[in-house]
XYZ file of C-alpha atoms in Angstrom:
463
model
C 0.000 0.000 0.000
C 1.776 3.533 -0.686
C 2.064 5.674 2.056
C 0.370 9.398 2.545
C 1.151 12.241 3.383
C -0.533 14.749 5.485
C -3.265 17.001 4.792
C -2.979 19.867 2.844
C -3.575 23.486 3.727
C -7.020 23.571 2.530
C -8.367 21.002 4.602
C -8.452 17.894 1.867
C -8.002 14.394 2.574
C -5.082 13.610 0.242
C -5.256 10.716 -2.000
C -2.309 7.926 -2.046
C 1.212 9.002 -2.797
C 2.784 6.308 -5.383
C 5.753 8.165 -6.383
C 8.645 7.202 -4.068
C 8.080 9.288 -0.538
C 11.423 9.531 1.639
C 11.223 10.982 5.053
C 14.716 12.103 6.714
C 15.109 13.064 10.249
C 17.568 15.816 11.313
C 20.661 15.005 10.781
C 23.095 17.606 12.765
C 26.259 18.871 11.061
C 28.049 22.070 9.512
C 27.211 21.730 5.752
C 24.108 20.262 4.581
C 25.042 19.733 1.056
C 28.570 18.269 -0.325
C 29.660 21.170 -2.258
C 33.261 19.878 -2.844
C 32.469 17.844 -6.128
C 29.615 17.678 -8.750
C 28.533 13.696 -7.376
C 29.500 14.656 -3.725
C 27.056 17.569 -4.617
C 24.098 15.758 -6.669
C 24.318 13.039 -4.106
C 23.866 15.186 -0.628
C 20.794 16.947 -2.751
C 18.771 13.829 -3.367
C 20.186 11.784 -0.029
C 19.076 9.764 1.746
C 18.147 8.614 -1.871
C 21.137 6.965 -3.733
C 21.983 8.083 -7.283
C 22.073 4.668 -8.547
C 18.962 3.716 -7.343
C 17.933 7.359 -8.371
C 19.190 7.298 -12.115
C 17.735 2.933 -12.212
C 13.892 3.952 -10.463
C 12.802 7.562 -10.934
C 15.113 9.808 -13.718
C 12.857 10.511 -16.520
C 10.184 8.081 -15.477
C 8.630 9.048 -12.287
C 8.483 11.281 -9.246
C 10.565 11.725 -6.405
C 8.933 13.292 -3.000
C 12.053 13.460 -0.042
C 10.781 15.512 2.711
C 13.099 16.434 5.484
C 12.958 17.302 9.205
C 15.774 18.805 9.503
C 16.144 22.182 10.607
C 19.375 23.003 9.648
C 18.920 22.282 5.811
C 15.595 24.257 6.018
C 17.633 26.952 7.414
C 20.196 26.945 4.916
C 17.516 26.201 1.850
C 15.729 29.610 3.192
C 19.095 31.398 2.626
C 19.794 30.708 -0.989
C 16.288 33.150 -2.022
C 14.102 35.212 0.500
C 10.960 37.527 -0.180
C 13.154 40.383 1.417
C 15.682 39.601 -1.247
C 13.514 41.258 -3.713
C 14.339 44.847 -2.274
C 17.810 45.284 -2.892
C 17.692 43.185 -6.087
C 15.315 45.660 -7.569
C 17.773 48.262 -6.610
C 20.278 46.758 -9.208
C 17.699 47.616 -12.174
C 15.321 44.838 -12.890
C 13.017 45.129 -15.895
C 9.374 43.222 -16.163
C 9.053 40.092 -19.107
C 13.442 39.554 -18.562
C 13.998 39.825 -14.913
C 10.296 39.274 -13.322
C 7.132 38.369 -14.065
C 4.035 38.693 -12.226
C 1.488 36.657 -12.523
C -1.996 35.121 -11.183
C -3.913 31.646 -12.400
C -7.446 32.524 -12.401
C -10.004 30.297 -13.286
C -7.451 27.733 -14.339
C -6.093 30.545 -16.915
C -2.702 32.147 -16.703
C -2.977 36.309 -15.920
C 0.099 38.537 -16.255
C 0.102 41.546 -14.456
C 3.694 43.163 -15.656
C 4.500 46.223 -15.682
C 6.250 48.426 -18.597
C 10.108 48.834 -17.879
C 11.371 48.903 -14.928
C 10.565 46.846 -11.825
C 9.911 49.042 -8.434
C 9.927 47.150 -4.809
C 6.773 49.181 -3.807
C 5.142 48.335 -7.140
C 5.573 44.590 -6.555
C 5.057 44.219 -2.756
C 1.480 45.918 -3.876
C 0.278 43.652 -6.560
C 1.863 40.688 -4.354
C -0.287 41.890 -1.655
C -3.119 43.328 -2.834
C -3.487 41.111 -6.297
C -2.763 37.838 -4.912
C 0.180 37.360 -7.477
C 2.576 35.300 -7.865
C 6.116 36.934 -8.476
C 8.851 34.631 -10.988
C 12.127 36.034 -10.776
C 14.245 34.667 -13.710
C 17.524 32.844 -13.612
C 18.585 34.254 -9.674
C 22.020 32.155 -9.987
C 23.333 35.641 -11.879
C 22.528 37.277 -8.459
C 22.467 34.781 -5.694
C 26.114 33.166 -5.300
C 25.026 30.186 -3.315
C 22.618 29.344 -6.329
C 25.727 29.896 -8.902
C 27.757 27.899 -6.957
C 25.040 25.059 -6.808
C 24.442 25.204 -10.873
C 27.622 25.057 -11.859
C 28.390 21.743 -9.902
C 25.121 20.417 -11.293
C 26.094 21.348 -14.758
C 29.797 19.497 -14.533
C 27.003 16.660 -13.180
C 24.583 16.204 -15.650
C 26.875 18.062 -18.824
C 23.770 19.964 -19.847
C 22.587 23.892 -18.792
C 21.398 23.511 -15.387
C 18.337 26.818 -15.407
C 15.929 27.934 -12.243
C 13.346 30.370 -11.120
C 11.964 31.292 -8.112
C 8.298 31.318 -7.615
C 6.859 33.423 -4.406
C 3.191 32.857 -4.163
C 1.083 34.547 -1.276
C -0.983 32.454 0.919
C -4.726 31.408 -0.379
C -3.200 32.127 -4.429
C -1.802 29.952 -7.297
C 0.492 31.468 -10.331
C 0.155 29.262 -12.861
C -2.543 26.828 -14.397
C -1.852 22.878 -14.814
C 0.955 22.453 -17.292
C 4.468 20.665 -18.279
C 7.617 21.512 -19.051
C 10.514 19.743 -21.223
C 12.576 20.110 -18.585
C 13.601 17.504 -15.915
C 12.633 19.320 -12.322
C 14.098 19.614 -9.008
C 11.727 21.693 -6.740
C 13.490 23.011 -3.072
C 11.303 24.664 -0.838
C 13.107 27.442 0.755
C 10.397 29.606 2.574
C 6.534 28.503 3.525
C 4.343 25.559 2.400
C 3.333 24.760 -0.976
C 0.673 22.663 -1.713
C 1.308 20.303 -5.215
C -0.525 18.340 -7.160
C 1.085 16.035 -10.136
C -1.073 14.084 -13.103
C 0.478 11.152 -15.295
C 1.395 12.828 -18.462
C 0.143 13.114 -21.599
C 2.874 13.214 -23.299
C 5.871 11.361 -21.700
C 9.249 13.136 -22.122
C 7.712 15.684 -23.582
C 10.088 18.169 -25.966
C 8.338 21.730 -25.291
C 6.050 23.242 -22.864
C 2.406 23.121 -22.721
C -0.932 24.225 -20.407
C -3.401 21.407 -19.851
C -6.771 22.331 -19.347
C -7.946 20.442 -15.887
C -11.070 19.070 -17.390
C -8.690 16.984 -19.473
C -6.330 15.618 -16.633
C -8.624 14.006 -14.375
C -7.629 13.354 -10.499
C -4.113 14.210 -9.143
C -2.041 10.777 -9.339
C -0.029 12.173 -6.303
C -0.655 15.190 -4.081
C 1.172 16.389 -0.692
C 2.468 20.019 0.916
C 6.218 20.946 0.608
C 7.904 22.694 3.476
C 11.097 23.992 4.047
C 14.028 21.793 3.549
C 12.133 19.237 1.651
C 12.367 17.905 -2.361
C 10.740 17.217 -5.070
C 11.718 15.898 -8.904
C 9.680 14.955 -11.682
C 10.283 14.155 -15.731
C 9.792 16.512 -18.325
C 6.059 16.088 -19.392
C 5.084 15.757 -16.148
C 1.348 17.978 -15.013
C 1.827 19.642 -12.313
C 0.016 22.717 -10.339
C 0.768 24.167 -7.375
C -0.384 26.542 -4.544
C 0.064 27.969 -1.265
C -2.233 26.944 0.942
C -4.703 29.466 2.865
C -3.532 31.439 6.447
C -0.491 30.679 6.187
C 2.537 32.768 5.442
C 3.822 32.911 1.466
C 5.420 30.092 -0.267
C 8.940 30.503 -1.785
C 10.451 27.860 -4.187
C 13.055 27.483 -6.840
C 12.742 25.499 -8.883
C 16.090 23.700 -10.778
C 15.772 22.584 -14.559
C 17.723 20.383 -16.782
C 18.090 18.160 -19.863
C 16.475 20.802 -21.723
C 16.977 19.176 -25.546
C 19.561 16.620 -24.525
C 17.371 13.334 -26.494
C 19.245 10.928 -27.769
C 17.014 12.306 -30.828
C 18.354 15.710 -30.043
C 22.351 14.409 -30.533
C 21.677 12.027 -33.823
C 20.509 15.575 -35.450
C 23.641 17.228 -33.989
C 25.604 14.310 -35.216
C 24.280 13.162 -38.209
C 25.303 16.303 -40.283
C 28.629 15.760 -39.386
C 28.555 11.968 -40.529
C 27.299 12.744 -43.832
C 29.724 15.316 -44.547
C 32.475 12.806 -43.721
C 30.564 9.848 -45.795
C 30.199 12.262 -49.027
C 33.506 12.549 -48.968
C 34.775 9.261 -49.142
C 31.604 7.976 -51.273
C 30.970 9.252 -54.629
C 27.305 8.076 -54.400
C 26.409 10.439 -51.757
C 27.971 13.254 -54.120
C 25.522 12.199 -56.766
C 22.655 14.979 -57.895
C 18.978 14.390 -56.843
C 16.765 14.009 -59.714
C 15.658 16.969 -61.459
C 13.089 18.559 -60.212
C 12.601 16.689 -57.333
C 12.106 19.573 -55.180
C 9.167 20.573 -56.908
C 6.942 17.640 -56.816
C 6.278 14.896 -53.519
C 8.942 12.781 -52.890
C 8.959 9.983 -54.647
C 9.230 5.928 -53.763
C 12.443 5.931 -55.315
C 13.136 9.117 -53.497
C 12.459 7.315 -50.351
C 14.334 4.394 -51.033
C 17.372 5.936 -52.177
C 17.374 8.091 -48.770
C 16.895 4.436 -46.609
C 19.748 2.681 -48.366
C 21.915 6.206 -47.486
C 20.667 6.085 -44.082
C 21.644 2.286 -44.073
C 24.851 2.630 -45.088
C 25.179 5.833 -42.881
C 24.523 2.893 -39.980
C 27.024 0.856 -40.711
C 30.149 3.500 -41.446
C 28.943 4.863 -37.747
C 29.805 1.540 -36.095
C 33.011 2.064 -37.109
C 33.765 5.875 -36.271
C 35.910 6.766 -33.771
C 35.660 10.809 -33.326
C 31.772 11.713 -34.171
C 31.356 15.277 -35.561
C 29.011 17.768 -33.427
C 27.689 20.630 -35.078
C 26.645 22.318 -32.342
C 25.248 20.520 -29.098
C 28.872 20.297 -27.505
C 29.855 24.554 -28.505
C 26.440 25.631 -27.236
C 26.979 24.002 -23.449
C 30.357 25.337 -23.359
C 29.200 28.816 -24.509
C 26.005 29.416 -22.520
C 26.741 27.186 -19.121
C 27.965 29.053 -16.243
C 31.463 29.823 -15.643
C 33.341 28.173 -12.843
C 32.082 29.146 -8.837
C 34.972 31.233 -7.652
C 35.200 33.458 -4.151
C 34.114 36.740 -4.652
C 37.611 38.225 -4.533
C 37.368 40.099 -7.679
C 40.052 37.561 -9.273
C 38.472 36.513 -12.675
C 39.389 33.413 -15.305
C 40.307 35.649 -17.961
C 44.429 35.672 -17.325
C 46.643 33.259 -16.961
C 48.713 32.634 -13.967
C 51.529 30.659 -12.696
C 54.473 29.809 -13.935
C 54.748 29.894 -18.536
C 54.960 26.552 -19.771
C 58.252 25.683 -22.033
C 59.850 22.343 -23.453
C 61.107 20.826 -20.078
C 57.890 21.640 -18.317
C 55.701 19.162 -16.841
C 51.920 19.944 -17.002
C 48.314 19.293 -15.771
C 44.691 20.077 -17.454
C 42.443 22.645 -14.818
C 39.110 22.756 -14.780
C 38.733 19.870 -16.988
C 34.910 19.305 -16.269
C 34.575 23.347 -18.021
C 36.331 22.296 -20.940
C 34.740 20.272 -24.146
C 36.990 18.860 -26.793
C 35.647 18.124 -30.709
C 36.214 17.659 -33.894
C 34.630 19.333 -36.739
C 34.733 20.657 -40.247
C 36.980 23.784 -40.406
C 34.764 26.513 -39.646
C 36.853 28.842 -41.703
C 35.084 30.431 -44.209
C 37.727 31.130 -46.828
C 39.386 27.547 -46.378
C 36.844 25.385 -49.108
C 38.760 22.110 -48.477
C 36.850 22.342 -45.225
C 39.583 19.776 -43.060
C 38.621 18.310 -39.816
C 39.757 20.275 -37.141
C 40.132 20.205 -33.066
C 37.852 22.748 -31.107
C 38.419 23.049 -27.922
C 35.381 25.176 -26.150
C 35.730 26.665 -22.149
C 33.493 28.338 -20.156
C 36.222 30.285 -18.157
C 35.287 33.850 -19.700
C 31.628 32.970 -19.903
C 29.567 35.527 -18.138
C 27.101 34.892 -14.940
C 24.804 37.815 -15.820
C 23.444 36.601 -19.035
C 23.030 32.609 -17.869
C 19.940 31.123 -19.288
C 18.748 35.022 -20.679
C 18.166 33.059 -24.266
C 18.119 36.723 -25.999
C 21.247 37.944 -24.325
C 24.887 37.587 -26.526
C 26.530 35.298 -25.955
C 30.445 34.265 -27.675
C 32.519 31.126 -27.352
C 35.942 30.954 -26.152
C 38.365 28.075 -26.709
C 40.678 27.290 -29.191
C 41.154 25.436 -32.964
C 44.149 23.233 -33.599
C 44.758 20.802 -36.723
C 43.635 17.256 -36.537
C 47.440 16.330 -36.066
C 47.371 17.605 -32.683
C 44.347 15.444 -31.562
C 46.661 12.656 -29.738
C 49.155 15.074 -27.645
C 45.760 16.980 -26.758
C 44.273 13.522 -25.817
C 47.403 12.674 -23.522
C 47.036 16.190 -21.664
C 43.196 15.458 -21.122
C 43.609 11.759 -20.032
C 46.844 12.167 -17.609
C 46.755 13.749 -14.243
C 50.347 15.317 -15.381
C 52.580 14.999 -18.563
C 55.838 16.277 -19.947
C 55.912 18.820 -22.705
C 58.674 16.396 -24.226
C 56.609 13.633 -24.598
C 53.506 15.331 -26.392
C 52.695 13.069 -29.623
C 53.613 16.049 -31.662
C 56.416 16.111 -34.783
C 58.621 19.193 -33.503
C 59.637 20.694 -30.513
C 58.045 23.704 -31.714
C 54.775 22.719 -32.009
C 54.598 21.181 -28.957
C 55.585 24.572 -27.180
C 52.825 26.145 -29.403
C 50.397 23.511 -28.256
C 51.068 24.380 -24.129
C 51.553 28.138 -24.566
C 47.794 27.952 -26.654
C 46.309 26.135 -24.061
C 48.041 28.550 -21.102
C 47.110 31.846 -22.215
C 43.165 30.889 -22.159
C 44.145 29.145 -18.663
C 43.419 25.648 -19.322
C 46.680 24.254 -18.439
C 49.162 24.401 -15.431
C 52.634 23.838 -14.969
C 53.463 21.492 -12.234
């Protein structure tokens, strides 16, 4: 029989809980989560859950309730976003639709209530007050340090953006109407109750984000109150709505997102392009014209079969590739993730330091789980042999403030090196330390080349 939960706010009997329910008792100590690795991280957030049994029985399939006594996680939980935070964060020029929205679900319909421009404190403690609404403050990891510090370990975890938003909801309201997401959720409870209600999905792993009308999703399949300190994940394409219950204080939440197109269908598009290019060159078949006028009529059976005896034979050369080609999946995490959590001491990523590498040097990769190495066609426009070359993409110069802002510009940083180089770069990134001197490389020149490259945009060190 599952277990229940208690009552919600308004009263309700709750109905049966199948989704795995962990309860943890307080468990004293001076740090609540492991913040000194990306799996010492993932694994305090979900404990007493382990991340086998995590990955094996809930990731992408079902939902995972922990809910904690423990005062000194609910303590810390309440630090990393406040209501009060709002004040000062205003201060620093916030602007409606990018920074904040404000919202209210009324009769099971979204209602925005933004502003033009500029967000003022007294402007939104009135409509938060008076309105009943629910204020969504974008992205706070560009403000709130812990929350940087906590997304950047997850993405090293997970190698995909790690987003959130924080939702503060006044007692007796609800922001938004039933929906999903195509993101995979982690919900943390930092200030309040919330009161949530989930519904199997309609459409399992879902790829983009929809509202679902709640004559169409029938009775919650699990339903329970969050408070402070406790957890909750669920798949992408999972309905969920959620409220804070009546006379009590406001609800605060942020909620953690990932896996945002990372499908295995998502990577053979990113992949494929890269495996034809190589095929067409090596196959005079795939160099062949289409028919004429082809695109002007439907495609043909022998259109059709043509394209599934490429595809075929696209199959079996992959079987036997050892480097695959990404057009773009591997660039874009390295140029919009977060850079790397560092003390706020004013010292950036964006100079080298330490000691400059030469010939008799002995050296080590940094920040290795910030750095993505690929090959790829030569990006150069004026080189039309378009060779395979080495990219090597960092998020060391990336910037906090535009994390997740979609519109914002963003640039890559990292470095392009011929294919020749691919096996001394594959010895730096697979040895904890290695001489300059025994880098796979022809001359001693290019193997000083290589190290000073990878030292000026601070990827190596000399040890």
């Amino acid at each position: 029989m599952p277990k229940k939960v208690k009552p919600a706010g308004d009263g309700k009997e709750e109905g049966p809980v199948p989704c795995k329910q962990v309860k943890v008792e307080a468990a004293g100590g001076p740090s609540p989560l492991n913040l000194d690795s990306p799996s010492g991280l993932f694994e305090s957030l979900i404990s007493p859950i382990k991340t086998e049994t995590f990955f094996k029985e809930f990731w992408e399939q079902k939902p995972l309730l922990i809910q904690r006594d423990d005062p000194v996680l609910a303590t810390y939980y309440r630090s990393l976003f406040r209501l009060s935070d709002l004040k000062s964060l205003c201060s620093r020029g916030m602007y409606y639709g990018r920074d904040v929205n404000v919202c209210r679900c009324v009769n099971g319909k979204k209602k925005v209530l933004n502003k033009d421009g500029k967000v003022h404190f007294l402007q939104l403690r009135k409509d938060f007050d008076q309105k009943r609404a629910t204020i969504q403050f974008h992205q706070p990891q560009r403000f709130k340090d812990e929350l940087w510090r906590i997304q950047e370990k997850l993405e090293c975890y997970f190698g995909s953006l790690v987003g959130s938003n924080v939702y503060i909801t006044p007692a007796g309201s609800q922001g938004l109407p039933p929906h999903y997401d195509d993101v995979e959720v982690f919900i943390l409870q930092l200030e309040g109750e919330k009161h949530w209600r989930l519904y199997h999905p309609t459409v399992p792993l879902a790829r983009e984000y929809s509202l679902e009308a709640e004559d169409r999703i029938g009775r919650p399949a699990h339903e329970f109150t969050l408070k402070p300190g406790d957890l909750l994940y669920f798949p992408r394409g999972t309905i969920h709505q959620a409220d804070t219950p009546s006379g009590l204080a406001h609800s605060t939440h942020v909620t953690i997102s990932t896996y945002q197109s990372s499908s295995w269908g998502d990577f053979l598009l990113d992949t494929v392009s890269g495996l034809v290019f190589d095929t067409a060159k090596a196959d005079v078949e795939l160099r062949a014209g289409i028919p004429r006028q082809l695109l002007l009529v439907e495609t043909t059976a022998v259109a059709t079969r043509k394209l599934s005896g490429f595809l075929r034979m696209l199959a079996d050369r992959l079987e036997g590739t050892k480097e695959l080609l990404s057009a773009d999946m591997k660039k874009d995490f390295a140029m919009n993730r977060l850079p790397p959590y560092y003390l706020g001491d004013g010292v950036e990523l964006s100079t080298p330091g330490g000691q400059l590498p030469g010939l008799d040097s002995t050296v080590r990769l940094q920040f290795r789980d910030h750095v993505v190495l690929t090959v790829g066609p030569d990006q150069d426009p004026s080189d039309e042999t378009r060779e395979k070359m080495v990219y090597i993409y960092h998020s060391l110069k990336n910037r906090r403030e535009t994390h997740m802002m979609g519109n914002e510009e963003t640039e890559s940083h990292g470095l392009r090196f011929p294919l020749s180089h691919i096996d001394a770069l594959k010895q730096i990134w697979n040895s904890s330390a290695i001489s300059v001197k025994d880098l796979k490389l022809t001359t001693d020149e290019e193997k000083q080349s290589l190290v000073l490259s990878l030292w000026t945009e601070c990827l190596i060190q000399v040890v």
